[in-house]
CSV table of C-alpha atoms in Angstrom, one decimal:
chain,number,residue,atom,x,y,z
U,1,UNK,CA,0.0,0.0,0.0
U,2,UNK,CA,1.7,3.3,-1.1
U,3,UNK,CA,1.3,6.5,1.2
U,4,UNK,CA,-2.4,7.6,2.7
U,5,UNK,CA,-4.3,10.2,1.0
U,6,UNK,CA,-4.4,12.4,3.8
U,7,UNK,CA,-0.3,12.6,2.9
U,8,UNK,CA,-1.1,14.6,-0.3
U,9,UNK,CA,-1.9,18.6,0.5
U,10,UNK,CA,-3.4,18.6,-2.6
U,11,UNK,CA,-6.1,16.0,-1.2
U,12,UNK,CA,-6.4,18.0,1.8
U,13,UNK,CA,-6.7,21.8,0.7
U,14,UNK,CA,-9.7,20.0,-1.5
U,15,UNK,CA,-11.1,18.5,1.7
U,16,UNK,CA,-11.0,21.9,3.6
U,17,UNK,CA,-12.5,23.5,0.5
U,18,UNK,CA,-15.4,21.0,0.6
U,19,UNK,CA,-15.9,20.9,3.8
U,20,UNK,CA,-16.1,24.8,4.2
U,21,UNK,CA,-18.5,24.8,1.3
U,22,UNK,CA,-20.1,22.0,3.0
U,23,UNK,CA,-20.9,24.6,5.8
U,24,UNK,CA,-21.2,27.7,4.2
U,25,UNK,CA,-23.7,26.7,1.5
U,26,UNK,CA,-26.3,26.6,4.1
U,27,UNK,CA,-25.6,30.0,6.2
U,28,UNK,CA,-25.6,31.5,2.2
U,29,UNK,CA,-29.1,30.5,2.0
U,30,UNK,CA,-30.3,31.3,5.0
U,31,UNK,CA,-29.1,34.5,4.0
U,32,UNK,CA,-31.0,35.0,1.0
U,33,UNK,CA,-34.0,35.4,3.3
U,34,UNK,CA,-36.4,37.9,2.1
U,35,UNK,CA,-36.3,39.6,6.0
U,36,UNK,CA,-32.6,40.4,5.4
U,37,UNK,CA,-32.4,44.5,5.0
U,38,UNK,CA,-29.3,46.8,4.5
U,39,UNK,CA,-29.3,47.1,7.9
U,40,UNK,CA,-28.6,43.3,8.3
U,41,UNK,CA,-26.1,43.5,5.8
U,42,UNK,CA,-24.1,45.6,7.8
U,43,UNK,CA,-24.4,43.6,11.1
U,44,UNK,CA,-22.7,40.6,8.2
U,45,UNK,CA,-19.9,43.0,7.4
U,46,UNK,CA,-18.9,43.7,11.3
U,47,UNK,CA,-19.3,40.3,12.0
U,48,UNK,CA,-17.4,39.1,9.4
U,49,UNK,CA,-14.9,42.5,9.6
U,50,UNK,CA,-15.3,42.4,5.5
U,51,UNK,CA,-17.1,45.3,3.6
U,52,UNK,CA,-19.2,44.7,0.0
U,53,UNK,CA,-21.6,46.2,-1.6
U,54,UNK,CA,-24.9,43.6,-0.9
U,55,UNK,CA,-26.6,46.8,-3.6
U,56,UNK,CA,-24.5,45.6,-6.2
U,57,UNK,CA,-25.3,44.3,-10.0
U,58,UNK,CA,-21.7,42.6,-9.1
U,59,UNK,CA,-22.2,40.9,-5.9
U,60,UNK,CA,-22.6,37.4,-6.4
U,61,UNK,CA,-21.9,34.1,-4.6
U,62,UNK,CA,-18.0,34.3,-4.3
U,63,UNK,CA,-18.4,37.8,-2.8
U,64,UNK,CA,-20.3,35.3,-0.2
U,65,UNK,CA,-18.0,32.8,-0.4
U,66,UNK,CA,-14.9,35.5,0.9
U,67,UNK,CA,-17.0,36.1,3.5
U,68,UNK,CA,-15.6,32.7,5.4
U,69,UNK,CA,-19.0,32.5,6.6
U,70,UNK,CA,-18.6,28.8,8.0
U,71,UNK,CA,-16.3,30.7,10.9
U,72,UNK,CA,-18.8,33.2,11.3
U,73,UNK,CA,-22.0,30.8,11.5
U,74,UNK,CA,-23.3,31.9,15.0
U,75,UNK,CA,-23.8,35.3,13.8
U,76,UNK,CA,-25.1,34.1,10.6
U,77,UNK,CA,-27.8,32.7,12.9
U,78,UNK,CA,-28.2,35.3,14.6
U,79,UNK,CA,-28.5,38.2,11.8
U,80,UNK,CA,-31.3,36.2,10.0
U,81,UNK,CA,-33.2,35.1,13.4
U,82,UNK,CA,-32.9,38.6,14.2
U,83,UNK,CA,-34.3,40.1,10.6
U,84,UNK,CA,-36.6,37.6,11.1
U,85,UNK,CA,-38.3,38.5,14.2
U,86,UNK,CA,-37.4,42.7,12.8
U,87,UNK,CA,-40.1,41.2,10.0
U,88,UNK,CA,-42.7,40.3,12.2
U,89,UNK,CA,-42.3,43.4,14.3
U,90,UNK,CA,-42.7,45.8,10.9
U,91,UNK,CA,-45.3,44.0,9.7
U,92,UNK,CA,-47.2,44.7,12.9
U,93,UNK,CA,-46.7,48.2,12.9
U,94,UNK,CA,-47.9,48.1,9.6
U,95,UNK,CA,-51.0,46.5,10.2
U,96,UNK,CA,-51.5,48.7,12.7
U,97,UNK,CA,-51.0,52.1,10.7
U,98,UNK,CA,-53.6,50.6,8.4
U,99,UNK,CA,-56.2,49.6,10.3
U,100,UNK,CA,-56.2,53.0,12.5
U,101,UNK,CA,-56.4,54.6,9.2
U,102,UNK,CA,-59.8,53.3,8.3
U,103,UNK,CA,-61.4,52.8,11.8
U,104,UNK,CA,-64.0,55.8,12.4
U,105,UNK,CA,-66.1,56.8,15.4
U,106,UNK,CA,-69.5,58.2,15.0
U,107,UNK,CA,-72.0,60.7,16.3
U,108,UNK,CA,-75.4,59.9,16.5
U,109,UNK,CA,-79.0,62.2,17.2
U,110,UNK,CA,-79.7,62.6,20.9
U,111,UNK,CA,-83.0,61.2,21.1
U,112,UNK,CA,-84.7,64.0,22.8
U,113,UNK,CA,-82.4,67.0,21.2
U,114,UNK,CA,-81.9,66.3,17.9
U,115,UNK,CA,-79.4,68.7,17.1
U,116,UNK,CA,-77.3,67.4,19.6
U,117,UNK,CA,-75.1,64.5,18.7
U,118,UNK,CA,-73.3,61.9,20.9
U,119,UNK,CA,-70.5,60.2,20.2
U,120,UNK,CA,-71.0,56.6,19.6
U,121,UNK,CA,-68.1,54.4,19.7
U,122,UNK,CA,-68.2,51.0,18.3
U,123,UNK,CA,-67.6,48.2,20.0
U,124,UNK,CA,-65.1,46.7,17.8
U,125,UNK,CA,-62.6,49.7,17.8
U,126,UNK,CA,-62.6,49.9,21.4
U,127,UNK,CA,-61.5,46.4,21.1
U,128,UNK,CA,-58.6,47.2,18.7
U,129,UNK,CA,-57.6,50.1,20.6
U,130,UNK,CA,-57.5,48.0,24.0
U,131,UNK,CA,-55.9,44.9,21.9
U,132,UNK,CA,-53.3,47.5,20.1
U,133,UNK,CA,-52.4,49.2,23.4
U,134,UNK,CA,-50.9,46.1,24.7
U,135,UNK,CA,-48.8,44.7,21.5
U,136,UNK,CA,-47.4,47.5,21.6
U,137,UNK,CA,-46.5,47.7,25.0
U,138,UNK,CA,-45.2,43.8,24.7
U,139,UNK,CA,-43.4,45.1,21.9
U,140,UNK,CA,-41.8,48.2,23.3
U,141,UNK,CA,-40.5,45.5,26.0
U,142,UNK,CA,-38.9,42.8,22.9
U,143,UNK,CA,-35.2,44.0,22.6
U,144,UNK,CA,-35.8,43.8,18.2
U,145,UNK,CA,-37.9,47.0,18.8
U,146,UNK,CA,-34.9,48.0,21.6
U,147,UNK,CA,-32.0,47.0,19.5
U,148,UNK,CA,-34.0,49.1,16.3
U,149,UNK,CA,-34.0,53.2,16.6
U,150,UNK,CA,-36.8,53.3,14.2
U,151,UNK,CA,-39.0,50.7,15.7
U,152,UNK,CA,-39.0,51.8,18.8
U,153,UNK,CA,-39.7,55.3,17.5
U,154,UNK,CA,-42.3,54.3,15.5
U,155,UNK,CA,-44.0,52.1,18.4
U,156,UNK,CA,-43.4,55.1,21.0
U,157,UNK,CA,-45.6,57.5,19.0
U,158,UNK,CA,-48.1,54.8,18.4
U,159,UNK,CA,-48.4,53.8,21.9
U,160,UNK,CA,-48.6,57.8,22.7
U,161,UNK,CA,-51.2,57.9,19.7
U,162,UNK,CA,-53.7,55.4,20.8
U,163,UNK,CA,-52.9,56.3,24.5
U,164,UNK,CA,-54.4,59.5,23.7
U,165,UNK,CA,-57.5,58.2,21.5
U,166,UNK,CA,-58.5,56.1,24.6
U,167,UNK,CA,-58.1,58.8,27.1
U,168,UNK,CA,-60.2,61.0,25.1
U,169,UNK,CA,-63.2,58.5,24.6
U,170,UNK,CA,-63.3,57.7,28.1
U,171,UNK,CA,-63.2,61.3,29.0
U,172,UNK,CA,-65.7,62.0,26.3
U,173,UNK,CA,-68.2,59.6,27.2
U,174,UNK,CA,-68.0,60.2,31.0
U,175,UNK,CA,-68.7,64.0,30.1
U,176,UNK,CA,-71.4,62.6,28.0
U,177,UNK,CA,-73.1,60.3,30.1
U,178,UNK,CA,-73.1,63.5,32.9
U,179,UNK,CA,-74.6,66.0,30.1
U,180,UNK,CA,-77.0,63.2,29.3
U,181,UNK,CA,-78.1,63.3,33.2
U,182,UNK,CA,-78.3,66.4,33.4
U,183,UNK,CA,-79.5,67.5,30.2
U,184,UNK,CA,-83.5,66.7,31.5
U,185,UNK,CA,-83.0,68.6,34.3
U,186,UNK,CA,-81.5,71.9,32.8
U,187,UNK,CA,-82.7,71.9,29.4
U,188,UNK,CA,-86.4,70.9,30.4
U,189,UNK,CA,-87.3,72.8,33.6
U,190,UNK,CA,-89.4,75.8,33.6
U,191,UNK,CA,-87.9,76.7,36.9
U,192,UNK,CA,-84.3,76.7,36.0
């Protein structure tokens, strides 16, 4: 038997090659997420302590393959669990910019006073603004809206946002229910 094939460098820079390809392959397509942003790209690059243009017409698979990414696989992980969990976040801001934008309150005819109208809130947006309230409190308290300026910003002036919209209906219909009291008493007596 001639000499083992481990005893070639050849055979074993191929080996190396392999198995690094073996590893990185993987990392490269968890990386091709559609959660991954700029801003995760650049998370990559200071991981990896290697800059490249993600923008690029250019940047292809061997600017990936530079990257060594089989030493760098923990914060491979990382990056996409955290873009993935970013997703989730945006997405729930999101939903919650659109549905505020088309939920109304209404004012209906006081039974009695015609040209007076109540506000008349809807049972289903007092649910939403109750349920929204707390996500994004629970959100606030997740360190992806923490960790991201513009999350937390944009969660902040919701929670501020709705936070004021429920103060104002409670304070609305508590003046309303007290005008409503009062409104026989004052508005229908000869004596007063």
């Amino acid at each position: 038997p001639g000499p083992s094939k481990e005893a070639y460098p050849v055979y074993n820079t191929l080996c190396e090659v392999v198995r690094d390809m073996d590893q990185s392959l993987p990392l490269i397509d968890k990386l091709l997420d559609p959660a991954i942003r700029k801003r995760h790209w650049k998370q990559l690059m200071r991981a990896t302590g290697v800059s490249f243009d993600s923008d690029s017409d250019k940047f292809c698979l061997g600017d990936l393959l530079v990257l060594r990414l089989h030493e760098h696989s923990k914060a491979v992980e990382e990056i996409v669990d955290r873009a993935q969990r970013e997703v989730v976040v945006e997405k729930e801001l999101e939903r919650i910019a659109v549905e505020w934008a088309t939920l109304k309150i209404d004012f209906v005819p006081h039974l009695d006073y015609k040209d007076t109208l109540l506000l008349f809130v809807r049972d289903s947006l007092l649910e939403s603004l109750k349920s929204n309230i707390a996500i994004l409190q629970g959100m606030q308290a997740s360190k992806y809206v923490q960790g991201n300026p513009a999350f937390l910003e944009q969660a902040t002036a919701w929670q501020a946002k709705l936070g004021t919209v429920d103060s104002t209906i409670s304070l609305w219909i508590e003046t309303q229910t007290r005008w409503a009291a009062l409104a026989n008493i004052f508005l229908d007596s000869a004596d007063i």
